[in-house]
Coordinates of C-alpha atoms in Angstrom, one line a residue:
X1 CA -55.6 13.3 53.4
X2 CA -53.6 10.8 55.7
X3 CA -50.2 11.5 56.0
X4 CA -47.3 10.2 53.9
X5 CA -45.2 7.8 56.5
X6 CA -42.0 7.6 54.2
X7 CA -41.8 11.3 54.2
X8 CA -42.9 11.6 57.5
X9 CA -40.0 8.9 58.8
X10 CA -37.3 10.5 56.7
X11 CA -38.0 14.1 58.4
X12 CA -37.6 13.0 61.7
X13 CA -34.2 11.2 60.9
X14 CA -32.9 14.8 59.2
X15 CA -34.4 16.4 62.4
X16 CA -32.4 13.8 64.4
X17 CA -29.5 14.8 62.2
X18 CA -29.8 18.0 62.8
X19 CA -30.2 18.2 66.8
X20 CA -33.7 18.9 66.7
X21 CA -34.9 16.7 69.3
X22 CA -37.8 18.7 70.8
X23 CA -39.9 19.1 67.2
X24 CA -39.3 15.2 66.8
X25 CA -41.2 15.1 70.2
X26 CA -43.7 17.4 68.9
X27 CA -44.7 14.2 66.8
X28 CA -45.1 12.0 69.0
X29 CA -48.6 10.2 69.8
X30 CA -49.2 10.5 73.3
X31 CA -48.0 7.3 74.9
X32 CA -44.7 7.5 72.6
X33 CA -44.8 11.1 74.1
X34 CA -45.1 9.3 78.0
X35 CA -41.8 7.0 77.0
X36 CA -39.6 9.1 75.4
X37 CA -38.6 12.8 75.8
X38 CA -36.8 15.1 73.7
X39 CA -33.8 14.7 76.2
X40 CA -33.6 11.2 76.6
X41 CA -34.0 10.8 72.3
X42 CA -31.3 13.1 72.2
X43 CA -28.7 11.0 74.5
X44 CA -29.4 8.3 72.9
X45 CA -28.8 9.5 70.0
X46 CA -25.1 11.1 70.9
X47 CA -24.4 7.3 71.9
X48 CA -25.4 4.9 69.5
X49 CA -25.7 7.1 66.2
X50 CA -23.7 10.4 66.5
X51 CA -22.7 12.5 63.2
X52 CA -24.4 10.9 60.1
X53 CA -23.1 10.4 57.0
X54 CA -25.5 9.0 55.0
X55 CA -29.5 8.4 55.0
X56 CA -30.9 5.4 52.7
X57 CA -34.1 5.3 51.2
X58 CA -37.4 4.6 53.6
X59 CA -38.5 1.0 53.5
X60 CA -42.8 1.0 54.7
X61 CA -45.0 -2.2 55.7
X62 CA -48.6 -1.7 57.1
X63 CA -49.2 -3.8 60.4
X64 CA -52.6 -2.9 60.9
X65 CA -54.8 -0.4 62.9
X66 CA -53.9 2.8 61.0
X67 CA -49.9 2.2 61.3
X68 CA -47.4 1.7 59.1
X69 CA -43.5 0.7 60.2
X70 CA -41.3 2.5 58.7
X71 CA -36.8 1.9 58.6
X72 CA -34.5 4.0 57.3
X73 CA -31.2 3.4 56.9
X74 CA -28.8 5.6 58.8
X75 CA -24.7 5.2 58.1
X76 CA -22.8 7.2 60.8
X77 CA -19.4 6.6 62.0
X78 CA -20.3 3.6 64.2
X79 CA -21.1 1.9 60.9
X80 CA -25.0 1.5 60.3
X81 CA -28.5 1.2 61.8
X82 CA -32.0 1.6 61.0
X83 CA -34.2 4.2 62.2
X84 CA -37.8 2.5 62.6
X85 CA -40.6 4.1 63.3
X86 CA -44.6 3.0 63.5
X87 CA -45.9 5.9 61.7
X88 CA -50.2 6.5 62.0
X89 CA -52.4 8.1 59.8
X90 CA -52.0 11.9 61.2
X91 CA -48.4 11.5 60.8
X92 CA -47.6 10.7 64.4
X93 CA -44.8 8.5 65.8
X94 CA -46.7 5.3 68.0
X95 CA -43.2 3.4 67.8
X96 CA -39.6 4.6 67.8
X97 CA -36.3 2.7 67.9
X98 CA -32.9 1.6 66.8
X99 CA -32.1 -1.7 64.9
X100 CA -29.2 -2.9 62.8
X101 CA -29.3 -2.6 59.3
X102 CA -28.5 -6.3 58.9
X103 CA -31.1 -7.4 61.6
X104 CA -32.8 -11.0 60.3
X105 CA -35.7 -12.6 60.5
X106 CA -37.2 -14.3 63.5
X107 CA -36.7 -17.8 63.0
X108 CA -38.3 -20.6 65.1
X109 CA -35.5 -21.7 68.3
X110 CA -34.5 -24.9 68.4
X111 CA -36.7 -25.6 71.4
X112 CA -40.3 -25.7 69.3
X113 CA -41.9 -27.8 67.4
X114 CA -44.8 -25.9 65.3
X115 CA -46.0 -30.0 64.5
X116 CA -46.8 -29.9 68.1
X117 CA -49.3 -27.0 68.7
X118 CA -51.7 -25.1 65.8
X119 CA -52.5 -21.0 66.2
X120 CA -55.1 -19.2 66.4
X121 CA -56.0 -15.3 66.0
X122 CA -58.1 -13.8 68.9
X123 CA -59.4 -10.4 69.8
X124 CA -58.5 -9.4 73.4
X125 CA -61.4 -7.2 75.2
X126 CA -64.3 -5.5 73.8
X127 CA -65.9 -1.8 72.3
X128 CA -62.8 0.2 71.0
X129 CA -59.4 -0.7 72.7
X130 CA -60.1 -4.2 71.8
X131 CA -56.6 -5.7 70.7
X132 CA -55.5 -7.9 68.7
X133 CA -53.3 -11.5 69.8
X134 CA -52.5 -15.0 69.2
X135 CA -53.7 -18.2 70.9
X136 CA -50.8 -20.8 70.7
X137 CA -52.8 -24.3 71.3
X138 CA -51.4 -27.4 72.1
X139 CA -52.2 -30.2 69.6
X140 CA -53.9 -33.3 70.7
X141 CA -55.9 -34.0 74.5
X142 CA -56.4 -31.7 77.1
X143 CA -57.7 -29.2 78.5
X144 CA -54.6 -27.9 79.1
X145 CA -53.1 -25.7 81.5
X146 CA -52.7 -21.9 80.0
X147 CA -51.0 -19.1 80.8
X148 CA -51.1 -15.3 79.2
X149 CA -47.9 -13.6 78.6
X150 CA -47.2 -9.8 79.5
X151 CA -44.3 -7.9 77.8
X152 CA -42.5 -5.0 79.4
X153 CA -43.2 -1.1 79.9
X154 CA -43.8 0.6 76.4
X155 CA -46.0 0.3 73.4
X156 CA -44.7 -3.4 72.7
X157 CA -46.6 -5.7 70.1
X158 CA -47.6 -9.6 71.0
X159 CA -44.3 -11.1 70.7
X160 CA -42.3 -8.2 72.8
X161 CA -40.4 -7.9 69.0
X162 CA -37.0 -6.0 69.7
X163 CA -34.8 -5.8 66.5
X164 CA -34.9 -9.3 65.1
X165 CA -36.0 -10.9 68.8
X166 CA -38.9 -11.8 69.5
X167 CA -38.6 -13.3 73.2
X168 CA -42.5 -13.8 73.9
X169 CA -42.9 -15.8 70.5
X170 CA -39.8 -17.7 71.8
X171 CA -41.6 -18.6 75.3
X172 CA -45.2 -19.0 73.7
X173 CA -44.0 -21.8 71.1
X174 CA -41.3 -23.4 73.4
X175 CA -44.7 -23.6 75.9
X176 CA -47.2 -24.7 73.7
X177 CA -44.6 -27.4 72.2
X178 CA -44.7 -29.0 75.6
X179 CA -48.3 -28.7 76.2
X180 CA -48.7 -25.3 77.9
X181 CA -51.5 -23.2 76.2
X182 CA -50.2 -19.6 75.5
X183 CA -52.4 -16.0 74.8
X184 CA -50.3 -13.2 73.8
X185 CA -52.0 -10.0 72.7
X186 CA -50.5 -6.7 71.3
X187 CA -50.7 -3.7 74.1
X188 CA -53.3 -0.9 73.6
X189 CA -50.4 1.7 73.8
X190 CA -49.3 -0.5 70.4
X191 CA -52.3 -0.6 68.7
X192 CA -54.8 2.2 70.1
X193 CA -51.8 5.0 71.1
X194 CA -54.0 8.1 69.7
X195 CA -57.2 6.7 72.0
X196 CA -55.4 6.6 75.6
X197 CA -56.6 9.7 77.9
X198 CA -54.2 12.0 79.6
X199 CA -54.8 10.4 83.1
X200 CA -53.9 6.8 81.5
X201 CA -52.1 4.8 84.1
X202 CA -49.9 1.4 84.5
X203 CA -53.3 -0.1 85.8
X204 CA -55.1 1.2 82.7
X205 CA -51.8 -0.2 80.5
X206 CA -52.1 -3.7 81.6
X207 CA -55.1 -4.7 84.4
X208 CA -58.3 -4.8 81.5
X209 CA -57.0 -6.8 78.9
X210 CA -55.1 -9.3 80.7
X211 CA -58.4 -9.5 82.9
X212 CA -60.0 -10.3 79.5
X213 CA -57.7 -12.8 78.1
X214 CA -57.9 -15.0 81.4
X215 CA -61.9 -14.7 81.0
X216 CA -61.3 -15.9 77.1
X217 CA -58.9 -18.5 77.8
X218 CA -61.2 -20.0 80.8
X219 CA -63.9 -20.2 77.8
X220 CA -61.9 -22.2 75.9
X221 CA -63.0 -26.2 75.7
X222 CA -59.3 -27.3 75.1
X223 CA -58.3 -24.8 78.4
X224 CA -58.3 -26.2 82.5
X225 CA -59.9 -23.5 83.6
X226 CA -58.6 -24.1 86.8
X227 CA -54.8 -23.8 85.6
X228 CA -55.0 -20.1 83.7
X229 CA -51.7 -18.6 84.5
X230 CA -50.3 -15.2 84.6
X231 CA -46.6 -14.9 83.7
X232 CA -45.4 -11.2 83.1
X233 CA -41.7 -9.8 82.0
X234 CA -40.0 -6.4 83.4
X235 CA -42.7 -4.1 83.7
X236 CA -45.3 -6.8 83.1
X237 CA -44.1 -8.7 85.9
X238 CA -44.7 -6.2 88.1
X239 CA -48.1 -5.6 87.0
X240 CA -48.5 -9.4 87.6
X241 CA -49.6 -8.9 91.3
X242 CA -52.4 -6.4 90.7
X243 CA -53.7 -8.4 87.9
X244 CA -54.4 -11.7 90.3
X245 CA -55.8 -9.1 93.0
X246 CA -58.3 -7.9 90.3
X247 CA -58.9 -11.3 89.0
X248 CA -59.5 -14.3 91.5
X249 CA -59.4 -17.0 89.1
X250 CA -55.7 -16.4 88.0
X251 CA -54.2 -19.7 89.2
X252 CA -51.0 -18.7 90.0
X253 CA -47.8 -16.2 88.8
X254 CA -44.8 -16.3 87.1
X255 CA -42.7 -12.8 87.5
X256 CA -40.0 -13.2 85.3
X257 CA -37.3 -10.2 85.8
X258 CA -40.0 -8.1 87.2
X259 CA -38.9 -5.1 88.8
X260 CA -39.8 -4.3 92.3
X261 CA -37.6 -1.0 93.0
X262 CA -39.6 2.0 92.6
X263 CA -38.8 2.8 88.9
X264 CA -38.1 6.1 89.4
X265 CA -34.9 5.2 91.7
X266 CA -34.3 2.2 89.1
X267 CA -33.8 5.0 86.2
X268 CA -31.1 6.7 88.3
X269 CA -29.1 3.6 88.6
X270 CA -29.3 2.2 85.0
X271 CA -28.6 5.6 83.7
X272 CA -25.3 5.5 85.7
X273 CA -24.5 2.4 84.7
X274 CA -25.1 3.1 81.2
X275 CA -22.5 6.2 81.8
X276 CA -19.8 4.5 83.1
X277 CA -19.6 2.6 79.9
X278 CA -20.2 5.6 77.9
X279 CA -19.6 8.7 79.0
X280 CA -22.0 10.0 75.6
X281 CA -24.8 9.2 78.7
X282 CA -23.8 11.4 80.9
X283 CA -26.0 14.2 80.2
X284 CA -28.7 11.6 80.2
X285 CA -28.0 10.9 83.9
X286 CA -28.1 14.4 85.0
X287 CA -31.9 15.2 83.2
X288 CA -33.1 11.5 84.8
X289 CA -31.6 12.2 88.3
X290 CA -33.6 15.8 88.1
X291 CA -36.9 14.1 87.0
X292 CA -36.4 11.4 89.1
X293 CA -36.4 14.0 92.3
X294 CA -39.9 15.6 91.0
X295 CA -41.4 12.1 90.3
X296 CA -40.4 11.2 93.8
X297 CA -41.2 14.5 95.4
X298 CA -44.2 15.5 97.5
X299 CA -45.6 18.4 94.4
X300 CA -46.2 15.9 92.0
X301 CA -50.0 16.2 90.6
X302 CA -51.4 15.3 87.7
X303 CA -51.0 18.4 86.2
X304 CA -47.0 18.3 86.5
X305 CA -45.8 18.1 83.1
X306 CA -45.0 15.6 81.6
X307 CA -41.6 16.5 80.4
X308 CA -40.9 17.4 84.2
X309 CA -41.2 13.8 84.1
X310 CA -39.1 10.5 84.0
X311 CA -39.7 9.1 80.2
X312 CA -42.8 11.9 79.8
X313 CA -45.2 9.8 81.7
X314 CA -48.0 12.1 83.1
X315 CA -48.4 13.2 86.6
X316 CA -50.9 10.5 86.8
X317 CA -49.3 7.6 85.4
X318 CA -46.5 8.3 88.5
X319 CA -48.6 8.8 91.2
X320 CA -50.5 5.5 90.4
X321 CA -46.7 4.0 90.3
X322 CA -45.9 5.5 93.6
X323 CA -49.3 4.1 95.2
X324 CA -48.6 0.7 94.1
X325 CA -46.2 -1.7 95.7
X326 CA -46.0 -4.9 93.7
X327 CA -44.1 -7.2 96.4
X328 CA -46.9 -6.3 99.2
X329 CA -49.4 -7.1 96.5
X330 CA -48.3 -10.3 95.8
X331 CA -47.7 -11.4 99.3
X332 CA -51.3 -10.4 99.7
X333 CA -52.3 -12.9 97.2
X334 CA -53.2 -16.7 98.1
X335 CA -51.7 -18.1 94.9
X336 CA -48.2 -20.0 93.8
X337 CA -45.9 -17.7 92.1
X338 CA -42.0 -18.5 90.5
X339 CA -40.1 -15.8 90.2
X340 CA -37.2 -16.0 87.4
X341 CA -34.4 -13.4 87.4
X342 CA -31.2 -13.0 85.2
X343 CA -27.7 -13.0 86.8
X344 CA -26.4 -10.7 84.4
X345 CA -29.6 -8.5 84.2
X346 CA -28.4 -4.6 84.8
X347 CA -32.3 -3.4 84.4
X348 CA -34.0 -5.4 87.0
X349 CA -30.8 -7.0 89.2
X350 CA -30.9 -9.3 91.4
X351 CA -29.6 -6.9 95.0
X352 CA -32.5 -4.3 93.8
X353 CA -35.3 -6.4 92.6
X354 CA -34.9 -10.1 93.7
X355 CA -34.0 -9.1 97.2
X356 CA -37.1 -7.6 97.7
X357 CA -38.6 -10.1 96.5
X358 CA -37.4 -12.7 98.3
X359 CA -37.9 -10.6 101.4
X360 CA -41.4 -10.1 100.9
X361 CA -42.2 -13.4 99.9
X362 CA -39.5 -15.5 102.3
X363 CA -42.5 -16.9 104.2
X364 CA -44.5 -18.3 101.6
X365 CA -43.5 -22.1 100.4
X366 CA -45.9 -21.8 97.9
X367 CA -43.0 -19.0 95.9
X368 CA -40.0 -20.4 94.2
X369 CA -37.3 -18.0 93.3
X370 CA -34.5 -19.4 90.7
X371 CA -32.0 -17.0 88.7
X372 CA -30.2 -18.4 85.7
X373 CA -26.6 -17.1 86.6
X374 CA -25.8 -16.4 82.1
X375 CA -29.1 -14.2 81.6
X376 CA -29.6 -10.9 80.1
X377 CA -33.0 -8.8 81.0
X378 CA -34.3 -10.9 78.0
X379 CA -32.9 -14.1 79.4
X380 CA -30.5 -14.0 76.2
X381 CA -27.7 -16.1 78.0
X382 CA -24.0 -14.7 77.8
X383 CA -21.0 -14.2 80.0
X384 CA -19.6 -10.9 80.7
X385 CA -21.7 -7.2 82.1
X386 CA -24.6 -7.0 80.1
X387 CA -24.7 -4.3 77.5
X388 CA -27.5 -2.4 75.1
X389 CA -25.2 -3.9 72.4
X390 CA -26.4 -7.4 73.4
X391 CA -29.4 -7.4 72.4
X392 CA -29.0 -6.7 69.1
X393 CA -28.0 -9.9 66.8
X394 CA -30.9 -12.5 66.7
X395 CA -30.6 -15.1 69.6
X396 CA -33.7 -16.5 71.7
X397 CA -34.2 -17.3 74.9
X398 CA -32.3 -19.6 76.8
X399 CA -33.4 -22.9 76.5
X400 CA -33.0 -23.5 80.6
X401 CA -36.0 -21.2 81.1
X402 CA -38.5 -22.4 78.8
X403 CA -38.0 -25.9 80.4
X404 CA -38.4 -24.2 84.0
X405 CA -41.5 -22.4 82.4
X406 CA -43.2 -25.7 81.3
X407 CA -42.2 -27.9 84.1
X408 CA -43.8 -25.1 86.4
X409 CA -47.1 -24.4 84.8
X410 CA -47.7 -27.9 83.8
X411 CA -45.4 -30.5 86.2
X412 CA -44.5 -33.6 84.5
X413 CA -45.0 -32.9 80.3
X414 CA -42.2 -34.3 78.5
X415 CA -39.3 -32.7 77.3
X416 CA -38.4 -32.1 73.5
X417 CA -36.3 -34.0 72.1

């Protein structure tokens, strides 16, 4: 009998309530299990929920492939939040995160026009971890020039959805209002979590199905063939460059706030910054700095444990991350590239990303480099250091991008008026 996902949701939040982080843990599918550990759950916890007063009833919605997404209400004395969870049939957590109670719907920016471009659902790949996405096409004459969008590290749907943001639906229909052809596709770790091997790696996360979206989108009449693009966010964008080395006939990149610090070193740092802002991280930054020093150090295997390990990745997922440097793969590459960075972005900044990109790539005329001075890690624009907190009411992204985007990928389509 599959398991009941309200009942399974609403012992995970009394688990959370009651400090017992490492049973929580003990449900989690496997590539949940290499994002989280029972540590970090449980410093994140002290920060943004602490004691807990009250716990609503579970609210359930099936999204497909054996899930269901379940939020339960949480008041605690920083006011309230929902506890949302993607629950499968065996009663396993694929999904876990924090959202405001109040969070809204996504609603359209101002920046599309839905008259302008029709959709489409596609399957991604082939045999089993086939996934699901959705082909935004550009009404009227083409072909047109395409591009396929990559979210960031962890089990993220199509549209990169993050509370009531959606900021890959907010670049695919600000695109394909202007004429851009956009493939977005939910990631196997989203929809195939309790498939993924032990020895599953970044390569495994991202190189196949982007591989096949390019081959379906050069299939497509209305598609240049010539002009399939590859534009990748955070984690995606540093997958980016290994993606065009598997796949000659990736026209050219777009790396938007892709990080090129080894990750392991990048956890240390946004760990401290999180702490200076709240000491409730603290103990966060002393468990990452130790699993940082494994990750990094010369004993790691594959069968180092996993929660030995920076966010429970397996011995293997690190060891492919240490093998791969994303800036020497890209200079490799004989294709244009724009590389888009947030001023404000503490995750990926731009002294410990941007700068090595731009040193890698400073010879090549064929890479432009622009930072928008107001953006977040999201390219949310604001003023101010950047904060977890900012994320969190609806907003889209900023409207100075998605014109960069278009004019990039496809010079010379008009601007929406």
């Amino acid at each position: 009998m599959a398991a009941d996902p309200a009942a399974t949701a609403t012992t995970v939040v009394e688990m959370a309530r009651e400090g017992r982080f490492t049973e929580i843990e003990g449900l989690f599918a496997g590539p949940l299990r290499a994002q989280v550990s029972a540590e970090a759950l449980r410093a994140v916890w002290a920060a943004q929920i602490g004691p807990v007063s009250a716990v609503g009833e579970p609210a359930c919605e099936p999204i497909g492939a054996g899930l269901v997404r379940v939020s339960v209400p949480v008041m605690c004395e920083r006011g309230g939040l929902a506890v949302v969870m993607s629950v499968d049939d065996a009663g396993l957590l694929n999904g876990l995160r924090l959202a405001p109670l109040d969070a809204a719907e996504w609603e359209p920016p101002a920046y599309a026009r839905p008259e302008r471009f029709e959709e489409h659902e596609v399957t991604v790949g082939s045999g089993p971890l086939a996934v699901p996405g959705t082909l935004s096409l550009p009404r009227g004459q083409g072909p047109w020039p395409a591009v396929v969008l990559l979210s960031g590290g962890g089990p993220f749907d199509r549209d990169a959805t993050s509370g009531p943001n959606k900021p890959l639906k907010d670049l695919a229909w600000g695109l394909a209002s202007r004429g851009v052809a956009v493939l977005r596709y939910d990631k196997v770790t989203h929809v195939h979590a309790d498939r993924l091997a032990g020895d599953f790696t970044m390569a495994d996360e991202y190189v196949p199905h982007t591989v096949a979206a390019v081959h379906l989108l050069r299939r497509r009449p209305e598609v240049d063939p010539a002009r399939v693009f590859v534009l990748g966010h955070s984690m995606g964008g540093r997958a980016a460059p290994r993606i065009a080395a598997a796949e000659p006939s990736v026209a050219g990149l777009v790396i938007m706030a892709g990080d090129a610090q080894p990750m392991h070193e990048a956890a240390v740092r946004v760990a401290r910054y999180l702490a200076s802002a709240s000491p409730d991280w603290q103990a966060a930054v002393e468990m990452i700095t130790r699993q940082a020093a494994t990750v990094a150090g010369p004993d790691l295997s594959p069968a180092t444990p996993a929660e030995d390990l920076l966010f429970g990745f397996s011995g293997s997922y690190w060891l492919d991350m240490r093998g791969y440097d994303p800036v020497a793969t890209a200079a490799a590459l004989d294709k244009p590239m724009l590389i888009l960075q947030g001023g404000r972005d503490y995750q990926v900044t731009v002294d410990d990303d941007l700068a090595r990109w731009r040193a890698g790539l400073a010879h090549r005329p064929d890479v432009t480099f622009r930072v928008h001075d107001a953006g977040n890690h999201l390219f949310f624009a604001g003023a101010g250091p950047s904060t977890p907190a900012e994320y969190e009411p609806p907003q889209h992204v900023d409207p100075a991008v998605v014109a960069d985007l278009a004019e990039w990928l496809s010079p010379g389509q008009r601007e929406i008026t």
